[in-house]
Amino acid sequence: MNWGRYAQDRLSEIARCSVDEIGVTRFPFTPEHKAAIGVIQSWMVQAGLQVHMDAAGTLIGRKQGPNGVPTFLIGSHQDSVKSGGRYDGIMGVVLGCLALEKLRAEAVELPFSVEILAFADEEGVRFPTALMGPRALAGTFDPAVLDMNDKDGVSLRRALADFGGDPDGVSALARDPSKTAGYLEIHIEQGPVLEVADAALGIVTGICGIERNTVTFAGDTGHAGTVPMDGRRDALVAGSDFISAIHDAAINIPDLRATVGALSLHPNVVNAIPSKVELTLEIRALDDTVRDNFARSARSVGDRISGLRRVDFAMERTYEQPAVPCDINMIGDLEAAVAAIGHTAPRLPSGASHDASAMADLCPTSMLFVRCKDGLSHKPEEFASTEDMGAGIEAVARFLKRIGQSGLSDGKSKHR
Ligand code: HGY
Ligand code: MN
Ligand code: MN
């Protein structure tokens, strides 16, 4: 069986569940998501799973184990960014289903229950929030996010209800940690490390923390031809000072990433001085203290520029998720499983965030990276090879057999 070929074919099929644009655009609770649900459901059925969608819109395929045993979870997200690639997120659902299908084909019965989870919204591109599905399972869901709106003014509550979810039932989805043995997410690396190491697979040591801020500079508009240069309170000049200062500071801090990804301007016309600039500042780091310190220094840079350019400055944190370490026992089990198929997988941190970031509040969490071409992601050129995905499926099947033999079935797993 060429499991990698199966994976490639399934990813081509589900890539068509997309807004008709370049690359894949599949936002949560949209017709594209609905179409994807149908396709994923067929994969789960083919793997012998019982399928249902939970109140948060997570599609769940469950293989029941013997009575009273814990459940091991495997998952990732079905959604994409705008004009993104065909592997980010959904590949983890495909490879999880195929690993279970492989075990089924080998008549292997695991001594624990297993679930494949296809989460609705990890990217947080449609709504200014993310990770509702895994946060619901982890019991960290904040119902207030249901009142957040997308750019068309549709609330998350309404979109979820119209999609067939149950907004008022999301908080009740919290799982019992004592009955949850662990979580594995299979994901493309989205970076260059595995390619440089010539490794098909990588094992994640930890996932970066993230915070997102809205930064505003407010000055005065005026006629571009009549207001003298030295009399201006130009918000865009201040904003550009800030963006350059942030970049020049971040470049000297290892493992820290600072990005101004979105910017809006007012009045945004060719012959008027910009009176207001609003930009997003996202900061990521594997160490939350490093991230906090950088945010503090960004504020003082903004205050300095505000005085220099005689404009008002504000910086408001709108989103935060802490850095999470992966489970050391599962790192060892993944390494042994990868070695058993004749591969060597480097250990590496994840600069991208994942559903696993939220699942770490529920249970021991692990991630297996699959090499991606040129480290590209969040763009149509995103690509993982059939061979590398085949290795991923083999490794996950071995991993599940290995943890089954390590006492997971009696609930006293070393993963707790
Ligand atoms: O932003 C991220 O790291 C993830 O791709 N949503
Ligand atoms: Mn992504
Ligand atoms: Mn992802």
Coordinates of C-alpha atoms and ligand atoms in Angstrom, one line a residue:
M1 CA 0.0 0.0 0.0
N2 CA 1.4 3.4 -0.9
W3 CA 0.0 5.3 2.0
G4 CA 1.7 8.5 1.0
R5 CA 0.1 8.4 -2.4
Y6 CA -3.3 8.0 -0.7
A7 CA -2.5 11.1 1.4
Q8 CA -1.5 13.1 -1.6
D9 CA -4.7 12.2 -3.5
R10 CA -6.9 13.0 -0.5
L11 CA -5.2 16.4 -0.1
S12 CA -5.8 17.2 -3.8
E13 CA -9.4 16.2 -3.3
I14 CA -10.1 18.4 -0.3
A15 CA -8.1 21.3 -1.7
R16 CA -11.1 21.7 -4.0
C17 CA -13.2 22.6 -1.0
S18 CA -12.0 26.2 -1.3
V19 CA -13.2 29.7 -2.4
D20 CA -12.4 29.6 -6.1
E21 CA -9.0 31.5 -5.9
I22 CA -5.3 30.9 -6.2
G23 CA -4.3 28.3 -3.5
V24 CA -6.7 27.2 -0.8
T25 CA -9.1 29.5 1.0
R26 CA -11.3 27.6 3.5
F27 CA -12.5 29.7 6.4
P28 CA -14.5 28.2 9.3
F29 CA -18.3 27.8 9.1
T30 CA -18.5 28.5 5.4
P31 CA -19.8 26.5 2.5
E32 CA -16.2 25.4 1.8
H33 CA -16.0 24.1 5.4
K34 CA -19.3 22.3 5.0
A35 CA -18.0 20.6 1.8
A36 CA -14.8 19.6 3.6
I37 CA -16.8 18.0 6.5
G38 CA -18.3 15.6 4.0
V39 CA -15.0 14.6 2.6
I40 CA -13.3 14.2 6.0
Q41 CA -16.3 12.2 7.2
S42 CA -15.7 9.7 4.4
W43 CA -12.0 9.3 5.4
M44 CA -13.0 8.7 9.0
V45 CA -15.6 6.1 8.0
Q46 CA -13.0 4.3 5.8
A47 CA -10.8 4.2 8.9
G48 CA -13.6 2.4 10.8
L49 CA -14.4 5.4 13.0
Q50 CA -17.8 6.5 14.5
V51 CA -18.2 10.1 13.3
H52 CA -20.0 13.1 14.8
M53 CA -19.6 16.9 14.8
D54 CA -19.4 18.5 18.3
A55 CA -21.0 21.8 19.4
A56 CA -17.9 23.7 18.5
G57 CA -17.9 22.4 14.9
T58 CA -15.1 19.9 15.4
L59 CA -15.6 16.8 13.4
I60 CA -14.7 13.8 15.5
G61 CA -14.0 10.2 14.4
R62 CA -13.8 7.8 17.3
K63 CA -12.5 4.2 17.6
Q64 CA -13.8 2.8 20.8
G65 CA -11.3 0.7 22.8
P66 CA -12.1 -1.7 25.6
N67 CA -14.3 -0.5 28.5
G68 CA -12.8 2.0 30.9
V69 CA -9.6 2.7 28.9
P70 CA -8.4 6.3 28.2
T71 CA -8.7 8.0 24.8
F72 CA -5.7 9.1 22.8
L73 CA -6.4 12.1 20.5
I74 CA -4.9 12.9 17.1
G75 CA -5.9 16.1 15.4
S76 CA -5.3 19.3 13.5
H77 CA -7.3 22.0 11.7
Q78 CA -9.4 22.0 8.6
D79 CA -9.3 25.7 8.0
S80 CA -6.7 27.6 5.9
V81 CA -5.4 31.2 5.6
K82 CA -6.5 33.2 2.5
S83 CA -4.9 31.8 -0.7
G84 CA -2.9 29.3 1.5
G85 CA -1.5 25.9 0.9
R86 CA -3.1 22.5 0.7
Y87 CA -1.2 20.8 3.6
D88 CA -1.3 23.2 6.6
G89 CA -3.7 21.7 9.1
I90 CA -5.7 19.3 7.0
M91 CA -2.6 17.1 6.4
G92 CA -2.6 16.1 10.1
V93 CA -6.2 14.9 9.7
V94 CA -5.4 12.9 6.6
L95 CA -2.3 11.3 8.0
G96 CA -4.1 10.5 11.3
C97 CA -6.9 8.8 9.5
L98 CA -4.5 6.8 7.2
A99 CA -2.4 5.7 10.2
L100 CA -5.6 4.2 11.7
E101 CA -6.6 2.8 8.4
K102 CA -3.2 1.1 8.2
L103 CA -3.6 -0.4 11.6
R104 CA -7.1 -1.6 10.7
A105 CA -5.6 -3.2 7.5
E106 CA -3.1 -5.0 9.7
A107 CA -5.9 -6.1 12.1
V108 CA -4.1 -4.3 15.0
E109 CA -6.4 -3.6 17.9
L110 CA -5.2 -0.8 20.1
P111 CA -5.7 -1.2 23.9
F112 CA -7.1 2.3 24.2
S113 CA -9.8 4.4 22.4
V114 CA -8.6 6.8 19.7
E115 CA -10.1 9.9 18.2
I116 CA -9.3 11.9 15.1
L117 CA -10.2 15.6 15.5
A118 CA -10.7 18.0 12.6
F119 CA -10.9 21.4 14.3
A120 CA -12.9 24.2 12.6
D121 CA -10.7 27.3 13.2
E122 CA -7.1 27.4 14.1
E123 CA -5.9 30.3 11.9
G124 CA -8.1 32.9 13.4
V125 CA -8.4 34.7 10.0
R126 CA -12.2 35.0 9.8
F127 CA -12.8 36.0 13.4
P128 CA -10.4 37.8 15.8
T129 CA -10.1 34.7 17.9
A130 CA -8.9 31.1 17.3
L131 CA -8.7 27.6 18.7
M132 CA -12.3 27.4 19.9
G133 CA -12.4 23.7 19.2
P134 CA -9.3 22.6 21.2
R135 CA -10.0 25.2 24.0
A136 CA -13.5 23.7 24.4
L137 CA -12.0 20.2 24.9
A138 CA -9.4 21.6 27.2
G139 CA -12.0 23.5 29.3
T140 CA -10.3 26.9 28.6
F141 CA -12.9 28.2 26.2
D142 CA -14.1 31.8 26.8
P143 CA -17.8 32.2 25.8
A144 CA -17.2 35.9 25.2
V145 CA -15.5 35.1 21.9
L146 CA -18.8 34.1 20.5
D147 CA -19.8 37.7 20.3
M148 CA -16.8 38.6 18.1
N149 CA -17.7 39.5 14.5
D150 CA -16.1 38.8 11.1
K151 CA -15.5 41.6 8.6
D152 CA -19.1 41.3 7.4
G153 CA -20.5 41.7 10.9
V154 CA -21.4 38.1 11.3
S155 CA -20.9 36.9 14.9
L156 CA -19.0 33.7 15.7
R157 CA -22.2 32.7 17.6
R158 CA -24.4 33.1 14.5
A159 CA -21.9 31.5 12.1
L160 CA -21.5 28.5 14.4
A161 CA -25.3 28.1 14.9
D162 CA -26.0 28.5 11.2
F163 CA -23.3 25.8 10.5
G164 CA -25.1 23.3 12.8
G165 CA -23.0 23.8 15.9
D166 CA -24.4 24.7 19.3
P167 CA -22.8 27.9 20.7
D168 CA -24.4 27.4 24.1
G169 CA -23.1 23.8 24.2
V170 CA -19.4 24.6 23.6
S171 CA -18.5 25.1 27.3
A172 CA -19.9 21.6 28.1
L173 CA -17.4 19.9 25.8
A174 CA -14.6 19.9 28.3
R175 CA -12.9 16.5 28.5
D176 CA -11.9 14.7 31.7
P177 CA -8.1 14.9 31.8
S178 CA -7.9 11.6 33.7
K179 CA -9.6 9.8 30.7
T180 CA -7.4 11.6 28.1
A181 CA -4.1 9.9 27.6
G182 CA -2.5 12.4 25.2
Y183 CA -2.6 14.4 22.0
L184 CA -0.5 14.1 18.8
E185 CA -0.6 16.6 16.0
I186 CA 1.0 15.8 12.7
H187 CA 1.9 19.0 10.7
I188 CA 4.1 20.4 8.0
E189 CA 7.1 22.1 9.5
Q190 CA 6.4 25.4 7.7
G191 CA 10.1 26.2 8.0
P192 CA 13.5 25.1 6.5
V193 CA 15.1 23.1 9.3
L194 CA 14.1 19.6 8.1
E195 CA 15.1 20.3 4.5
V196 CA 18.5 21.5 5.7
A197 CA 18.9 18.4 7.9
D198 CA 17.7 16.3 5.0
A199 CA 15.1 14.7 7.3
A200 CA 11.6 13.7 6.3
L201 CA 10.3 14.0 9.9
G202 CA 11.0 16.2 12.9
I203 CA 9.9 16.0 16.6
V204 CA 8.7 19.2 18.2
T205 CA 10.1 20.1 21.6
G206 CA 7.8 23.1 22.3
I207 CA 5.4 25.6 20.6
C208 CA 6.0 29.3 20.7
G209 CA 3.9 31.7 22.7
I210 CA 2.1 34.5 20.8
E211 CA 0.7 37.9 21.5
R212 CA -1.1 40.2 19.1
N213 CA -1.4 44.0 19.7
T214 CA -3.3 46.8 18.0
V215 CA -1.0 49.9 17.7
T216 CA -2.4 53.3 16.9
F217 CA -0.7 56.6 16.0
A218 CA -3.0 59.7 15.8
G219 CA -1.9 63.1 14.6
D220 CA -3.5 65.7 12.3
T221 CA -4.6 65.6 8.7
G222 CA -4.3 68.6 6.4
H223 CA -3.7 69.8 2.8
A224 CA -0.7 68.0 1.3
G225 CA 0.2 71.2 -0.6
T226 CA -0.3 73.9 1.9
V227 CA 0.8 72.5 5.4
P228 CA 4.5 73.2 5.8
M229 CA 6.7 70.1 6.5
D230 CA 7.8 71.3 9.9
G231 CA 4.3 72.0 11.1
R232 CA 2.9 68.5 10.5
R233 CA 1.7 65.8 13.0
D234 CA 1.9 63.0 10.4
A235 CA 0.7 59.7 11.8
L236 CA 2.2 57.6 9.0
V237 CA 5.7 59.0 9.5
A238 CA 5.4 58.0 13.2
G239 CA 4.1 54.6 12.2
S240 CA 7.0 54.0 9.8
D241 CA 9.5 55.0 12.5
F242 CA 7.9 52.4 14.8
I243 CA 7.9 49.6 12.3
S244 CA 11.5 50.1 11.5
A245 CA 12.5 50.4 15.1
I246 CA 10.7 47.2 16.0
H247 CA 12.3 45.2 13.2
D248 CA 15.8 46.5 14.0
A249 CA 15.3 45.5 17.7
A250 CA 13.8 42.0 17.0
I251 CA 16.5 41.0 14.5
N252 CA 19.0 40.8 17.4
I253 CA 16.9 38.6 19.7
P254 CA 17.3 34.8 18.9
D255 CA 14.0 32.8 18.6
L256 CA 12.0 36.0 18.8
R257 CA 9.7 37.0 15.9
A258 CA 8.0 40.5 15.6
T259 CA 5.7 41.1 12.7
V260 CA 3.6 44.1 11.6
G261 CA 1.2 42.2 9.4
A262 CA -1.7 44.6 8.9
L263 CA -1.9 48.4 8.6
S264 CA -4.8 50.8 8.0
L265 CA -4.5 54.5 7.2
H266 CA -6.9 57.5 7.6
P267 CA -7.9 59.4 5.5
N268 CA -5.8 57.4 3.1
V269 CA -5.9 59.7 0.1
V270 CA -3.1 61.0 -2.1
N271 CA -3.4 64.7 -1.2
A272 CA -4.1 64.7 2.6
I273 CA -1.6 64.2 5.5
P274 CA -2.4 60.9 7.3
S275 CA -4.1 61.6 10.6
K276 CA -4.3 58.1 11.9
V277 CA -2.5 54.8 11.4
E278 CA -3.6 51.5 13.0
L279 CA -1.3 48.5 12.7
T280 CA -1.0 45.0 14.2
L281 CA 2.1 44.0 16.1
E282 CA 2.5 40.2 16.6
I283 CA 5.3 38.9 18.9
R284 CA 6.3 35.3 19.2
A285 CA 8.9 33.6 21.3
L286 CA 9.6 30.2 22.9
D287 CA 10.1 31.9 26.2
D288 CA 7.2 34.0 27.5
T289 CA 9.5 36.3 29.5
V290 CA 11.5 37.2 26.4
R291 CA 8.1 38.0 24.7
D292 CA 6.9 40.1 27.6
N293 CA 10.2 42.1 27.8
F294 CA 10.0 42.8 24.0
A295 CA 6.4 44.0 24.3
R296 CA 7.5 46.3 27.1
S297 CA 10.3 47.7 25.0
A298 CA 7.9 48.2 22.0
R299 CA 5.7 50.4 24.2
S300 CA 8.6 52.6 25.2
V301 CA 9.7 52.9 21.6
G302 CA 6.1 54.0 20.8
D303 CA 6.2 56.6 23.6
R304 CA 9.5 58.0 22.4
I305 CA 8.3 58.3 18.8
S306 CA 5.0 59.9 20.0
G307 CA 7.0 62.7 21.6
L308 CA 9.4 63.1 18.6
R309 CA 6.6 63.3 16.0
R310 CA 4.1 65.1 18.3
V311 CA 1.4 62.4 17.8
D312 CA -0.6 60.2 20.2
F313 CA 0.4 56.6 20.7
A314 CA -1.6 53.6 22.0
M315 CA -0.8 49.9 22.1
E316 CA -3.5 47.3 23.2
R317 CA -2.9 43.6 23.5
T318 CA -5.8 41.9 21.8
Y319 CA -4.7 38.2 21.9
E320 CA -2.3 36.0 23.8
Q321 CA -1.4 32.3 24.1
P322 CA 1.5 31.1 26.2
A323 CA 4.4 28.9 25.0
V324 CA 3.9 25.2 25.7
P325 CA 6.5 22.4 26.1
C326 CA 5.8 19.0 24.4
D327 CA 5.6 15.9 26.6
I328 CA 9.1 14.4 27.1
N329 CA 7.8 10.8 27.2
M330 CA 6.0 11.1 23.9
I331 CA 9.0 12.8 22.3
G332 CA 10.9 9.6 23.2
D333 CA 8.2 7.4 21.9
L334 CA 8.0 9.3 18.6
E335 CA 11.8 9.1 18.3
A336 CA 11.7 5.3 18.8
A337 CA 8.8 5.0 16.3
V338 CA 10.7 7.0 13.7
A339 CA 13.9 5.0 14.2
A340 CA 11.9 1.8 13.8
I341 CA 11.1 2.8 10.2
G342 CA 14.7 3.6 9.5
H343 CA 14.5 7.4 9.8
T344 CA 16.2 9.9 12.1
A345 CA 14.1 12.9 13.2
P346 CA 15.7 16.0 14.6
R347 CA 14.1 17.7 17.6
L348 CA 13.1 21.3 16.9
P349 CA 10.8 24.0 18.3
S350 CA 7.7 25.3 16.5
G351 CA 7.7 29.0 15.6
A352 CA 4.1 28.4 14.3
S353 CA 1.2 28.0 16.7
H354 CA -1.0 25.0 16.5
D355 CA -4.1 23.4 17.9
A356 CA -1.6 21.5 20.1
S357 CA -0.9 24.9 21.9
A358 CA -4.4 24.7 23.4
M359 CA -4.6 20.9 23.8
A360 CA -1.6 21.2 26.2
D361 CA -4.0 22.5 28.8
L362 CA -5.9 19.2 28.7
C363 CA -3.2 16.5 28.3
P364 CA 0.4 15.6 27.5
T365 CA 0.9 16.9 23.9
S366 CA 3.3 16.0 21.1
M367 CA 3.9 17.1 17.5
L368 CA 5.4 15.3 14.5
F369 CA 6.6 17.6 11.7
V370 CA 6.8 16.6 8.1
R371 CA 9.3 18.3 5.8
C372 CA 7.9 20.9 3.4
K373 CA 9.5 22.1 0.2
D374 CA 11.6 25.2 0.7
G375 CA 10.0 25.6 4.1
L376 CA 7.1 27.4 2.4
S377 CA 3.7 27.7 4.0
H378 CA 0.6 29.9 4.0
K379 CA 1.0 30.2 0.2
P380 CA -0.1 28.1 -2.8
E381 CA 3.5 26.7 -3.3
E382 CA 3.2 24.8 0.0
F383 CA 4.2 21.1 -0.6
A384 CA 5.0 17.9 1.2
S385 CA 6.2 14.9 -0.7
T386 CA 4.4 11.5 -1.0
E387 CA 7.4 9.7 0.4
D388 CA 7.6 12.0 3.5
M389 CA 3.9 11.7 4.2
G390 CA 4.2 7.9 3.8
A391 CA 7.0 8.0 6.4
G392 CA 4.8 10.1 8.7
I393 CA 1.9 7.6 8.4
E394 CA 4.2 4.6 9.2
A395 CA 5.7 6.5 12.1
V396 CA 2.4 7.3 13.7
A397 CA 1.1 3.8 13.3
R398 CA 4.3 2.5 15.0
F399 CA 3.9 5.2 17.7
L400 CA 0.4 4.2 18.5
K401 CA 1.4 0.5 18.8
R402 CA 4.3 1.5 21.0
I403 CA 2.3 3.6 23.5
G404 CA -0.3 0.8 23.6
Q405 CA 2.4 -1.5 24.9
S406 CA 3.7 1.1 27.4
G407 CA 0.7 0.7 29.7
L408 CA -1.5 3.3 28.2
S409 CA -4.5 0.9 28.4
D410 CA -4.6 0.7 32.2
G411 CA -4.8 4.5 32.5
K412 CA -1.5 4.5 34.4
S413 CA 0.4 5.6 31.4
K414 CA 3.7 7.3 31.9
H415 CA 2.2 10.0 29.7
R416 CA 0.2 11.3 32.6
Ligands
HGY1 O1 -0.2 31.7 13.0 C1 0.2 30.6 13.2 O2 1.3 30.3 13.6 C2 -0.7 29.4 12.7 O3 -0.3 29.1 11.4 N1 -2.0 29.8 12.8
MN2 MN -1.3 28.1 9.4
MN3 MN -1.5 25.0 10.9

